Amino acid sequence: MYPDSTGKRLDLFCQVIDNFGDAGVCWRLARQLAGEYGFRVKLWVDKPAVLQKICPEIVPDRNEQEVAGVSVVRWPEVFPSVSTDDIPDVVVEGFGARLPESYVRRMAERPHAPVWLNLEYLSAESWVGESHLMASPQSWIPLTKYFYFPGFSANTGGLIREAGLFAERDAWQADSSAMSRFLPQGMADGAKDTERPLLVSLFCYPDAPVLSLFDLFGRCGQEVVCLVPEGVASAVLASFMQRSAQVGNRFRKGALTVRILPMVPQANYDRLLWSCDLNFIRGEDSFVRAQWAARPFVWHIYPQEEDAHRVKLDAFLDCYLPGLPTAHAETVRCFWYGWNGFDGMRCDGETGEKFLEILPSLKQYNRDWAKKLALHADLASGLVRFINTLR
């Protein structure tokens, strides 16, 4: 723990835009800053009901509550009046959440202005390192805001990674009995990988080519069980299963079995990723967790107009793929393009078959990739270190 951070007050503001992604990142960071670094954290969130989906202890209609050492406060449309004494030592905007003007004016009235940070979205683009920790003096008020960029290189803010995460993951993946108790009945049976089906988790946006993926799994020549949290691609799943995609429902077609799981708390989502052989993930929070899981993964990036998100996807692939043999790297890139709807590619043809063939080698590659990323400081420790240089 950094001694200078103990007892400091920190307000973290979260506006839920990308459903679980924004809330997920802010909630992980709030808990880590409170639990590992001793901050007195207040998380302002505009949609507590979304947060409750990944943290069942949250009571959605309660204006303020204490959960996991964090004060969780509803961020109302009409922001309450605050005094200068209410302003903490550190203020963090989650992903550019616009602070209420009245709150910022109280920040400026504080004898010692708080450290003001804008936690940005994750990207592997080269300009991120150049912009990380950039100061932005405000023209309308005597305050300076700093931009904090997560990233994949040493000149960025790193990725959220709790202390002991790898040890917990490795113990879990080595304990087949724990996985058997956690997964739906029969999913983890068998001492060897060849004695159980290929386990796949699916978390994607509604426009993902889910039916093409299911067609690939259905004729791939091995048993596949696809585990899907409730609420994910509901319309497509209902069409495929010929029934509503409710928790507990399952459907089998060819070699594929689809099972609908309840939305799980963050800790259990990590365990789901650790348990599966292949993880389809989306957004930012699950994207990072899939990389720490040290399993093969496929990212469904948040879609933007005119394919603006492709630049971000390519930047990550350019960072992630160089350690693979050229043919394997090309297979991964093409499969990801197909999953994200680029270049007219499909994920259920020859590329999909090649991708499934190289999964065993991707398993070791992703374990090595996680180790490589962990050589950089994690996001929370870097954040705390920067805060302490300013206070």
CSV table of N, CA and C in Angstrom, one decimal, residues 57 118 135 230 250 298 349:
chain,number,residue,atom,x,y,z
A,57,GLU,N,-25.0,-7.2,-4.3
A,57,GLU,CA,-25.2,-6.5,-3.0
A,57,GLU,C,-25.8,-5.1,-3.2
A,118,ASN,N,-9.2,12.5,-15.7
A,118,ASN,CA,-10.2,12.0,-16.6
A,118,ASN,C,-9.7,10.6,-17.1
A,135,ALA,N,-1.6,17.4,-19.3
A,135,ALA,CA,-2.3,18.3,-18.4
A,135,ALA,C,-3.3,19.2,-19.3
A,230,GLU,N,-27.5,-14.3,-19.7
A,230,GLU,CA,-28.8,-13.8,-20.0
A,230,GLU,C,-28.7,-12.4,-20.6
A,250,ARG,N,-31.8,-24.5,-22.7
A,250,ARG,CA,-30.7,-25.1,-23.4
A,250,ARG,C,-31.2,-25.6,-24.8
A,298,VAL,N,-11.8,-13.8,-28.4
A,298,VAL,CA,-12.2,-13.1,-29.6
A,298,VAL,C,-12.9,-11.8,-29.2
A,349,GLY,N,-16.6,-20.2,-42.2
A,349,GLY,CA,-16.0,-20.9,-43.3
A,349,GLY,C,-14.7,-21.5,-43.0
